[in-house]
Coordinates of C-alpha atoms in Angstrom, one line a residue:
M19 CA -53.6 -18.7 -8.5
E20 CA -55.9 -22.0 -8.4
V21 CA -54.5 -25.0 -9.3
L22 CA -57.3 -27.2 -10.8
Y23 CA -56.8 -31.0 -11.9
S24 CA -57.9 -32.2 -15.2
S25 CA -57.6 -36.1 -16.8
T26 CA -54.9 -37.0 -18.5
R27 CA -57.4 -38.4 -21.2
D28 CA -60.1 -36.0 -20.6
S29 CA -59.0 -32.3 -20.4
G30 CA -62.5 -31.6 -19.8
I31 CA -62.5 -32.9 -16.5
R32 CA -61.7 -30.2 -14.2
V33 CA -61.7 -30.7 -9.9
K34 CA -60.1 -29.1 -7.1
A35 CA -56.9 -30.6 -5.3
S36 CA -59.1 -32.3 -2.9
E37 CA -61.7 -33.9 -4.9
A38 CA -58.7 -35.1 -6.8
I39 CA -57.0 -36.7 -3.8
L40 CA -60.3 -38.4 -2.5
K41 CA -61.2 -39.7 -6.0
G42 CA -57.4 -41.1 -6.5
L43 CA -58.2 -42.0 -10.5
P44 CA -60.8 -40.1 -13.0
D45 CA -63.5 -42.1 -14.1
D46 CA -62.1 -42.6 -17.8
G47 CA -58.9 -44.5 -16.3
G48 CA -56.5 -41.7 -16.8
L49 CA -54.9 -40.0 -14.1
F50 CA -55.1 -36.5 -12.5
V51 CA -52.7 -33.9 -13.5
P52 CA -52.5 -29.9 -12.5
D53 CA -53.9 -27.5 -15.3
H54 CA -50.1 -25.6 -14.7
I55 CA -47.0 -26.2 -12.9
P56 CA -46.6 -23.4 -10.3
A57 CA -43.4 -21.7 -9.6
L58 CA -41.7 -21.5 -6.5
E59 CA -42.8 -18.4 -4.7
K60 CA -40.0 -18.1 -2.2
S61 CA -36.5 -18.0 -3.1
L62 CA -34.1 -20.9 -2.4
A63 CA -32.1 -18.4 -0.2
E64 CA -35.4 -18.1 1.8
L65 CA -36.3 -21.6 1.5
S66 CA -32.7 -22.7 3.0
D67 CA -33.6 -21.0 6.2
M68 CA -36.6 -23.2 6.7
D69 CA -36.8 -26.4 8.3
Y70 CA -38.6 -29.5 6.4
Q71 CA -42.0 -29.2 7.7
E72 CA -42.0 -25.2 6.7
V73 CA -40.5 -26.1 3.2
A74 CA -43.4 -28.7 2.8
Y75 CA -45.7 -25.9 3.2
E76 CA -44.2 -23.4 0.7
V77 CA -44.1 -26.4 -1.8
M78 CA -47.6 -28.2 -0.9
R79 CA -49.7 -24.7 -0.8
L80 CA -48.7 -23.9 -4.3
Y81 CA -50.5 -27.5 -5.7
L82 CA -53.2 -27.7 -2.8
T83 CA -55.0 -24.5 -3.5
D84 CA -58.2 -25.3 -2.0
F85 CA -56.7 -25.9 1.6
T86 CA -56.6 -23.5 3.8
E87 CA -53.4 -22.5 5.6
E88 CA -54.6 -23.9 8.8
E89 CA -55.8 -27.4 7.6
L90 CA -52.6 -27.9 5.3
K91 CA -50.3 -27.2 8.2
N92 CA -52.2 -29.1 10.4
C93 CA -51.6 -32.0 7.9
I94 CA -47.9 -31.4 7.6
S95 CA -47.5 -31.2 11.4
N96 CA -49.1 -34.5 12.2
A97 CA -47.1 -36.1 9.2
Y98 CA -43.5 -34.9 9.7
D99 CA -43.2 -35.7 13.4
S100 CA -41.3 -37.9 16.0
K101 CA -42.4 -41.0 13.5
F102 CA -39.3 -40.1 11.9
D103 CA -35.9 -41.1 13.7
T104 CA -34.0 -37.7 12.6
K105 CA -35.7 -33.9 12.7
E106 CA -34.0 -33.6 9.4
I107 CA -36.5 -35.9 8.3
A108 CA -34.9 -36.5 4.9
P109 CA -30.9 -36.0 5.5
L110 CA -28.3 -36.1 3.0
T111 CA -25.0 -38.0 3.5
H112 CA -22.2 -37.3 1.6
A113 CA -20.3 -40.8 0.0
D114 CA -18.1 -41.5 -2.9
G115 CA -18.4 -38.2 -4.4
S116 CA -22.1 -38.1 -4.4
Y117 CA -25.2 -37.0 -1.7
F118 CA -27.3 -39.9 -0.9
L119 CA -31.0 -38.3 0.3
E120 CA -31.8 -40.8 2.9
L121 CA -35.5 -41.0 2.4
F122 CA -36.1 -43.9 4.5
H123 CA -36.0 -42.4 8.0
G124 CA -39.9 -42.9 8.5
A125 CA -41.8 -45.8 10.3
T126 CA -41.8 -48.0 7.5
I127 CA -38.3 -47.2 6.4
A128 CA -38.6 -46.8 3.1
F129 CA -39.1 -43.8 1.1
K130 CA -43.0 -44.0 0.6
D131 CA -43.0 -42.8 4.5
M132 CA -42.6 -39.5 3.0
A133 CA -45.6 -39.3 1.3
L134 CA -47.9 -42.0 3.2
S135 CA -47.7 -40.1 6.4
I136 CA -49.5 -37.2 5.0
L137 CA -52.1 -38.9 2.6
P138 CA -54.1 -39.8 5.5
H139 CA -54.4 -36.5 6.8
L140 CA -54.8 -35.0 3.4
M141 CA -57.5 -37.7 2.6
T142 CA -59.6 -37.2 6.0
A143 CA -59.1 -33.0 5.6
S144 CA -60.5 -33.8 2.1
A145 CA -63.3 -35.6 2.8
R146 CA -64.2 -33.0 5.7
K147 CA -64.1 -30.2 3.1
N148 CA -66.4 -32.0 0.6
N149 CA -68.9 -33.1 3.2
V150 CA -68.0 -36.7 2.2
K151 CA -70.1 -39.2 4.4
K152 CA -69.3 -42.6 2.9
E153 CA -66.4 -44.7 4.1
I154 CA -63.6 -44.2 1.8
V155 CA -61.9 -47.7 0.9
I156 CA -58.4 -47.4 0.1
L157 CA -57.3 -49.9 -2.9
T158 CA -53.5 -50.2 -3.6
A159 CA -51.2 -52.4 -5.1
T160 CA -47.6 -52.7 -4.2
S161 CA -44.2 -53.9 -5.2
G162 CA -43.2 -53.9 -1.8
D163 CA -43.0 -50.4 0.1
T164 CA -45.8 -48.6 -1.0
G165 CA -48.1 -51.5 1.0
K166 CA -46.9 -51.3 4.5
A167 CA -46.4 -47.3 4.5
A168 CA -49.9 -47.4 3.2
L169 CA -51.0 -49.6 5.9
S170 CA -49.2 -47.8 8.6
G171 CA -50.4 -44.8 7.4
F172 CA -54.3 -45.4 7.4
A173 CA -54.0 -48.2 10.2
G174 CA -56.9 -47.1 12.8
V175 CA -57.9 -43.8 10.5
E176 CA -61.6 -43.5 11.4
G177 CA -63.7 -43.4 7.9
T178 CA -61.4 -45.5 6.1
K179 CA -60.4 -49.1 5.2
I180 CA -57.1 -50.2 3.5
I181 CA -57.1 -53.1 0.9
V182 CA -53.5 -53.8 -0.4
F183 CA -52.4 -56.2 -3.0
Y184 CA -48.7 -57.7 -3.3
P185 CA -47.4 -60.1 -5.7
K186 CA -46.8 -63.0 -3.3
N187 CA -43.6 -64.4 -4.5
G188 CA -42.3 -60.9 -5.6
V189 CA -41.1 -58.8 -2.4
S190 CA -38.0 -59.6 0.1
P191 CA -39.2 -61.5 3.2
I192 CA -38.9 -58.4 5.4
Q193 CA -41.4 -56.7 3.3
E194 CA -43.8 -59.2 3.4
L195 CA -43.7 -59.6 7.3
Q196 CA -44.2 -56.1 7.4
M197 CA -47.5 -56.3 5.6
V198 CA -48.5 -59.5 6.9
T199 CA -48.2 -58.6 10.4
Q200 CA -50.1 -55.2 10.2
K201 CA -52.6 -54.4 12.9
G202 CA -55.8 -52.4 12.6
E203 CA -59.4 -53.8 12.2
N204 CA -59.5 -51.6 9.0
T205 CA -56.7 -53.0 7.3
Y206 CA -56.5 -56.0 4.6
V207 CA -53.9 -57.4 3.0
V208 CA -53.7 -60.1 -0.1
G209 CA -50.7 -62.0 -1.9
I210 CA -51.7 -62.5 -5.4
H211 CA -50.5 -65.0 -7.6
G212 CA -49.0 -62.8 -10.1
N213 CA -46.3 -60.0 -10.5
F214 CA -47.0 -56.1 -9.8
D215 CA -48.0 -55.4 -12.9
D216 CA -50.6 -57.8 -12.5
A217 CA -51.8 -56.2 -9.1
Q218 CA -51.6 -53.1 -10.3
T219 CA -53.7 -53.6 -13.3
G220 CA -56.3 -55.6 -11.3
V221 CA -56.4 -52.6 -9.3
K222 CA -57.3 -50.2 -12.1
N223 CA -59.9 -52.8 -13.5
I224 CA -61.6 -52.7 -10.1
F225 CA -61.7 -48.7 -10.2
A226 CA -63.0 -48.6 -13.3
D227 CA -65.9 -51.2 -12.6
K228 CA -69.0 -49.4 -12.6
E229 CA -71.5 -51.8 -11.6
L230 CA -69.0 -52.6 -8.3
E231 CA -69.0 -48.9 -7.8
E232 CA -72.9 -48.8 -7.6
R233 CA -73.1 -51.8 -5.2
M234 CA -70.7 -50.1 -2.7
D235 CA -72.3 -46.8 -3.1
R236 CA -75.4 -48.4 -1.9
Q237 CA -73.3 -49.7 1.4
G238 CA -71.8 -46.4 2.1
Y239 CA -68.2 -47.1 0.4
Q240 CA -66.1 -45.5 -2.1
F241 CA -62.9 -46.1 -3.4
S242 CA -59.6 -43.8 -3.5
S243 CA -55.9 -45.0 -4.1
A244 CA -52.7 -44.7 -2.0
N245 CA -50.2 -45.6 -5.1
S246 CA -48.5 -43.0 -6.6
I247 CA -51.1 -42.6 -9.2
N248 CA -52.9 -40.4 -6.5
I249 CA -52.0 -36.7 -6.8
G250 CA -52.0 -36.7 -3.2
R251 CA -48.7 -39.0 -3.1
L252 CA -47.2 -37.1 -5.8
V253 CA -47.1 -33.6 -4.7
P254 CA -45.4 -34.5 -0.9
Q255 CA -42.7 -36.1 -3.0
I256 CA -41.7 -33.0 -4.7
V257 CA -41.0 -31.4 -1.5
Y258 CA -37.8 -33.6 -0.6
Y259 CA -36.0 -32.6 -4.0
V260 CA -36.6 -28.8 -2.9
Y261 CA -35.4 -29.5 0.4
A262 CA -32.1 -31.5 -0.7
Y263 CA -31.3 -28.7 -2.8
T264 CA -31.8 -26.0 -0.2
R265 CA -29.8 -28.1 2.4
L266 CA -26.4 -27.9 -0.1
L267 CA -27.2 -24.3 -0.3
K268 CA -27.0 -23.6 2.8
E269 CA -24.2 -25.6 4.0
G270 CA -22.3 -24.1 0.9
K271 CA -21.8 -26.9 -1.3
I272 CA -23.5 -24.9 -4.0
T273 CA -24.2 -21.6 -4.6
E274 CA -27.8 -20.2 -5.5
G275 CA -28.8 -21.1 -9.1
E276 CA -26.2 -23.6 -9.6
K277 CA -27.7 -26.7 -10.8
I278 CA -27.5 -30.1 -9.6
N279 CA -28.2 -33.4 -10.9
I280 CA -31.0 -35.8 -9.4
V281 CA -30.6 -39.9 -9.8
V282 CA -33.3 -42.0 -8.9
P283 CA -34.3 -45.6 -9.1
T284 CA -37.3 -46.1 -10.7
G285 CA -40.0 -48.5 -11.1
N286 CA -43.6 -46.9 -11.5
F287 CA -42.1 -43.3 -12.5
G288 CA -43.7 -41.8 -9.8
N289 CA -40.6 -40.6 -7.6
I290 CA -38.5 -39.3 -10.6
L291 CA -41.5 -37.6 -11.9
A292 CA -41.7 -35.4 -8.7
A293 CA -38.2 -34.3 -9.6
F294 CA -39.5 -33.5 -12.8
Y295 CA -42.2 -31.2 -11.2
A296 CA -39.6 -29.3 -9.0
K297 CA -37.6 -28.6 -12.0
N298 CA -40.4 -27.3 -13.8
M299 CA -41.3 -25.4 -10.7
G300 CA -38.1 -23.4 -10.9
L301 CA -35.5 -26.0 -8.8
P302 CA -32.2 -25.7 -10.6
I303 CA -31.8 -29.2 -12.0
H304 CA -29.9 -30.1 -14.9
R305 CA -30.3 -33.5 -15.5
L306 CA -32.9 -36.6 -14.2
I307 CA -31.2 -39.6 -14.3
C308 CA -33.5 -42.5 -14.2
A309 CA -32.2 -45.8 -12.7
S310 CA -33.7 -49.0 -13.8
N311 CA -33.0 -52.9 -12.8
E312 CA -33.0 -55.6 -15.2
N313 CA -36.7 -54.8 -15.9
K314 CA -35.5 -52.0 -18.1
V315 CA -38.4 -50.9 -20.1
L316 CA -37.8 -47.3 -18.9
Y317 CA -34.2 -47.5 -20.0
D318 CA -35.6 -48.8 -23.4
F319 CA -38.0 -46.1 -23.6
F320 CA -35.5 -43.2 -22.9
R321 CA -33.3 -44.6 -25.3
T322 CA -35.4 -45.4 -28.2
G323 CA -38.9 -43.5 -27.6
I324 CA -40.7 -47.1 -27.9
Y325 CA -42.5 -48.2 -24.6
D326 CA -42.3 -52.1 -24.9
K327 CA -44.0 -53.8 -22.0
N328 CA -43.7 -57.3 -24.0
R329 CA -41.0 -58.6 -22.8
E330 CA -39.6 -61.3 -19.9
F331 CA -40.2 -60.1 -16.3
A332 CA -37.5 -60.4 -14.4
L333 CA -37.3 -61.0 -10.2
T334 CA -34.4 -59.2 -8.7
S335 CA -32.9 -58.0 -5.6
S336 CA -34.7 -54.7 -5.9
P337 CA -38.2 -55.7 -6.0
S338 CA -39.9 -52.2 -5.7
M339 CA -38.6 -51.7 -9.2
D340 CA -39.7 -54.6 -10.6
I341 CA -42.4 -53.4 -12.9
L342 CA -43.0 -53.4 -16.5
I343 CA -46.2 -50.7 -16.6
S344 CA -45.0 -47.4 -15.2
S345 CA -48.2 -45.9 -14.2
N346 CA -46.9 -42.3 -13.8
L347 CA -45.2 -42.1 -17.1
E348 CA -48.6 -41.2 -18.4
R349 CA -48.3 -37.9 -17.0
L350 CA -44.9 -37.3 -18.5
I351 CA -46.5 -38.5 -21.8
Y352 CA -49.5 -36.2 -21.6
W353 CA -47.1 -33.1 -20.8
I354 CA -44.6 -33.8 -23.9
G355 CA -47.4 -34.4 -25.8
E356 CA -48.6 -30.9 -25.2
N357 CA -51.6 -31.7 -22.7
D358 CA -53.3 -33.5 -25.7
P359 CA -55.8 -35.8 -24.0
E360 CA -56.9 -37.7 -27.5
K361 CA -53.1 -38.1 -28.3
N362 CA -52.5 -39.4 -24.7
A363 CA -55.4 -41.8 -24.8
C364 CA -54.5 -43.2 -28.3
F365 CA -50.9 -44.4 -26.7
M366 CA -52.4 -45.6 -23.5
K367 CA -54.8 -47.6 -25.8
A368 CA -52.0 -49.0 -27.9
L369 CA -50.4 -49.9 -24.4
N370 CA -53.2 -51.9 -23.0
G371 CA -54.1 -53.6 -26.3
E372 CA -50.6 -54.4 -28.4
G373 CA -48.2 -53.8 -25.1
K374 CA -46.5 -50.9 -26.5
Y375 CA -46.3 -47.5 -28.1
E376 CA -43.9 -45.0 -29.8
I377 CA -44.0 -41.5 -29.3
T378 CA -43.6 -38.6 -31.9
E379 CA -40.1 -37.4 -32.9
G380 CA -41.3 -33.8 -31.5
M381 CA -42.1 -35.7 -28.3
K382 CA -38.6 -37.8 -28.3
G383 CA -37.2 -34.0 -28.4
Q384 CA -38.8 -32.8 -25.2
L385 CA -36.8 -35.7 -23.4
G386 CA -33.4 -33.9 -23.1
D387 CA -34.0 -33.5 -19.2
F388 CA -33.9 -37.2 -18.6
Y389 CA -30.7 -39.7 -18.9
G390 CA -31.9 -43.4 -18.5
G391 CA -29.6 -46.2 -17.4
Y392 CA -29.8 -49.7 -15.9
A393 CA -28.0 -52.0 -13.8
S394 CA -27.9 -55.7 -13.8
E395 CA -28.0 -58.0 -10.6
K396 CA -24.0 -58.5 -10.6
E397 CA -23.6 -54.2 -11.1
T398 CA -26.1 -53.7 -8.3
A399 CA -24.1 -56.3 -5.9
D400 CA -20.7 -54.9 -7.0
T401 CA -22.1 -51.5 -6.2
I402 CA -22.9 -52.1 -2.7
R403 CA -19.6 -53.8 -2.0
S404 CA -17.8 -50.8 -3.4
L405 CA -19.9 -48.4 -1.6
W406 CA -18.8 -50.5 1.6
D407 CA -15.6 -50.8 0.6
K408 CA -14.7 -47.3 -0.5
A409 CA -16.8 -45.3 2.0
G410 CA -17.9 -47.5 4.8
Y411 CA -21.5 -46.7 3.7
V412 CA -24.2 -49.5 3.5
V413 CA -27.0 -49.0 1.1
D414 CA -29.9 -51.0 -0.1
T415 CA -30.7 -52.8 -3.5
H416 CA -32.2 -50.0 -4.9
T417 CA -30.3 -47.3 -4.1
A418 CA -27.4 -49.2 -5.5
V419 CA -29.1 -49.2 -8.7
A420 CA -29.1 -45.8 -8.6
A421 CA -25.5 -45.2 -7.9
C422 CA -24.3 -47.4 -10.5
V423 CA -26.3 -45.8 -13.0
Y424 CA -24.9 -42.8 -11.9
H425 CA -21.5 -43.9 -12.4
K426 CA -22.1 -45.2 -15.9
Y427 CA -23.5 -41.8 -16.8
L428 CA -20.4 -40.2 -15.2
G429 CA -18.3 -42.6 -17.4
E430 CA -20.3 -41.6 -20.6
T431 CA -20.7 -37.8 -19.9
G432 CA -18.1 -36.8 -17.7
D433 CA -20.7 -34.1 -16.2
K434 CA -19.2 -33.1 -12.6
T435 CA -22.5 -31.7 -11.8
T436 CA -23.3 -32.1 -8.0
A437 CA -25.2 -35.1 -7.8
V438 CA -28.1 -36.0 -5.3
I439 CA -28.9 -39.8 -5.4
A440 CA -32.4 -40.8 -3.8
S441 CA -31.7 -43.2 -1.3
T442 CA -35.0 -44.9 -1.1
A443 CA -35.2 -47.7 1.5
S444 CA -33.0 -48.9 4.5
P445 CA -30.5 -51.5 4.0
F446 CA -32.1 -53.4 6.8
K447 CA -35.3 -54.0 4.4
F448 CA -33.0 -56.0 2.2
A449 CA -30.4 -57.2 4.7
R450 CA -29.8 -60.9 2.7
S451 CA -29.0 -59.3 -0.7
V452 CA -27.1 -56.3 0.9
M453 CA -25.0 -58.9 3.1
S454 CA -24.3 -61.2 0.4
A455 CA -23.1 -58.7 -1.7
I456 CA -20.8 -57.7 1.1
D457 CA -19.5 -61.0 1.7
E458 CA -20.7 -64.2 0.3
K459 CA -20.2 -65.9 3.5
Y460 CA -23.4 -64.4 5.0
D461 CA -25.8 -66.5 2.5
A462 CA -26.1 -69.3 5.1
M463 CA -27.2 -67.0 8.1
A464 CA -31.2 -66.7 8.5
D465 CA -32.9 -63.5 8.1
F466 CA -32.6 -62.0 11.6
E467 CA -29.2 -62.8 11.9
L468 CA -28.2 -61.0 8.8
V469 CA -30.1 -57.9 10.4
D470 CA -28.0 -58.3 13.7
R471 CA -24.9 -58.6 11.8
L472 CA -25.4 -55.5 9.4
S473 CA -26.4 -53.8 12.4
G474 CA -22.9 -54.3 13.7
L475 CA -21.1 -54.0 10.5
A476 CA -22.7 -50.6 9.8
K477 CA -22.7 -49.5 13.5
V478 CA -26.3 -48.7 13.3
T479 CA -29.0 -49.6 15.5
V480 CA -31.6 -51.9 14.1
P481 CA -34.7 -49.8 13.2
P482 CA -37.8 -50.4 15.2
A483 CA -39.8 -51.3 12.3
I484 CA -37.6 -54.6 12.0
E485 CA -37.5 -55.2 15.5
E486 CA -41.3 -55.3 15.9
I487 CA -41.7 -58.0 13.4
R488 CA -39.2 -60.5 14.7
S489 CA -42.2 -62.4 16.6
A490 CA -45.1 -60.4 15.6
P491 CA -47.9 -62.7 14.7
V492 CA -49.1 -63.0 10.7
L493 CA -52.4 -61.6 11.0
H494 CA -53.1 -61.5 7.1
D495 CA -53.0 -65.0 5.1
N496 CA -55.0 -64.1 2.4
I497 CA -53.9 -65.1 -1.3
C498 CA -55.7 -65.3 -4.9
G499 CA -55.2 -65.6 -8.3
K500 CA -54.8 -62.4 -10.3
D501 CA -58.4 -62.8 -11.7
G502 CA -59.8 -63.2 -7.9
M503 CA -58.9 -59.7 -6.6
K504 CA -62.6 -58.0 -7.2
Q505 CA -64.1 -61.0 -5.2
M506 CA -61.2 -60.6 -2.4
V507 CA -62.8 -56.6 -2.5
E508 CA -66.3 -58.1 -2.2
R509 CA -65.8 -60.4 0.6
F510 CA -63.8 -58.0 2.6
L511 CA -66.6 -55.1 2.4
K512 CA -69.3 -57.9 2.4
L513 CA -70.7 -56.7 -1.0
A514 CA -70.9 -60.7 -2.2

């Protein structure tokens, strides 16, 4: 059955998958959502005999229904290849009673590679399918990892330019170096004086600027997005949850139909929303455990039904989760609000105006799949040290937040259901925080000294993504205020 995409704020909009991928955001400021969530067509046993690329095809074809088999398989084979350092693409590692789904084996050693390795191929295929002759300008805000993964994916891709905005003082030194040393004549990177929410709001405002859109059209440009607000980012993320389940099944760790728990460190809510979609496709998931850091706006939402961004913004050791406006939550709000675009638009208007909204009692009752928890900075560091001491396993700060919240959940519920924890980044990306958590004596070391010490400690080779930035020259030194983002876009595109 064909899947069409409408806006969370206007169900009258109905576009094909390729059109939604190209556009990124609907004109009304909402998000594209499928008109129904398709059910898995292959049995879990059948899927367990497939490799990652084959599972990806079986999942993604159900959403991207206007892509031919050849088009989609070509995108998949070009994405999930030798850029990943393991044939499994997303291996599972057992440690301390849980399974860690390692999503950081791609080119930029973060889970964003799982979707951003394929998005450029989906985007260019979509452009061909829709006879688009304009140059596509990818406009992206990042809290640290999306930026480099998107830059890496789109660098040198014909017919595209990519502009990435990041919070100048809100990412790790390694994350920043990965972005500002990016090669490619079609790549642009800008640090803003503000936080991720400022960058994300600025990007959304640029998308909504009709006068700018008209000027771009005259110059032969059109915007699209590489953030998880693009459905072309979200759909590939569903794949690895299905894949993880089928690996457990294949290895005899679970039986077919047995439920598992999924634990996800969450900021913008896209990664855990993908798991929610997988559950609604028929994947046997018991609880979706949403892990927050000290910016615990999602924890408070799941506890009270009130989403309130009016609070102090915390800069933490898990910067990719330093977010107070979780954009993808809108897709869940739309779902539990019975796909009512008017109701959803009212909530989003309240969020933009008053900075908060409260869902109805009926909607709260539909959140039973979710458990919200959070970890403090001390708890995050303690979890890194505990995993190392007990299991000899080193995790990054974001994964540690998830592991900490899972143990809190276990303590509160006693639920011994097999748990899969999304391990979203390599510890090498956050070597200072990781090594300081293991032993404070490492505090005085320089960043790349810490990388080398971590390599020796964990007996893991330093990833190429880190080696290549040791002496790479800075190619992007653009900085602006949060109100100057539009002017930067105009300058890069020579519109001003």
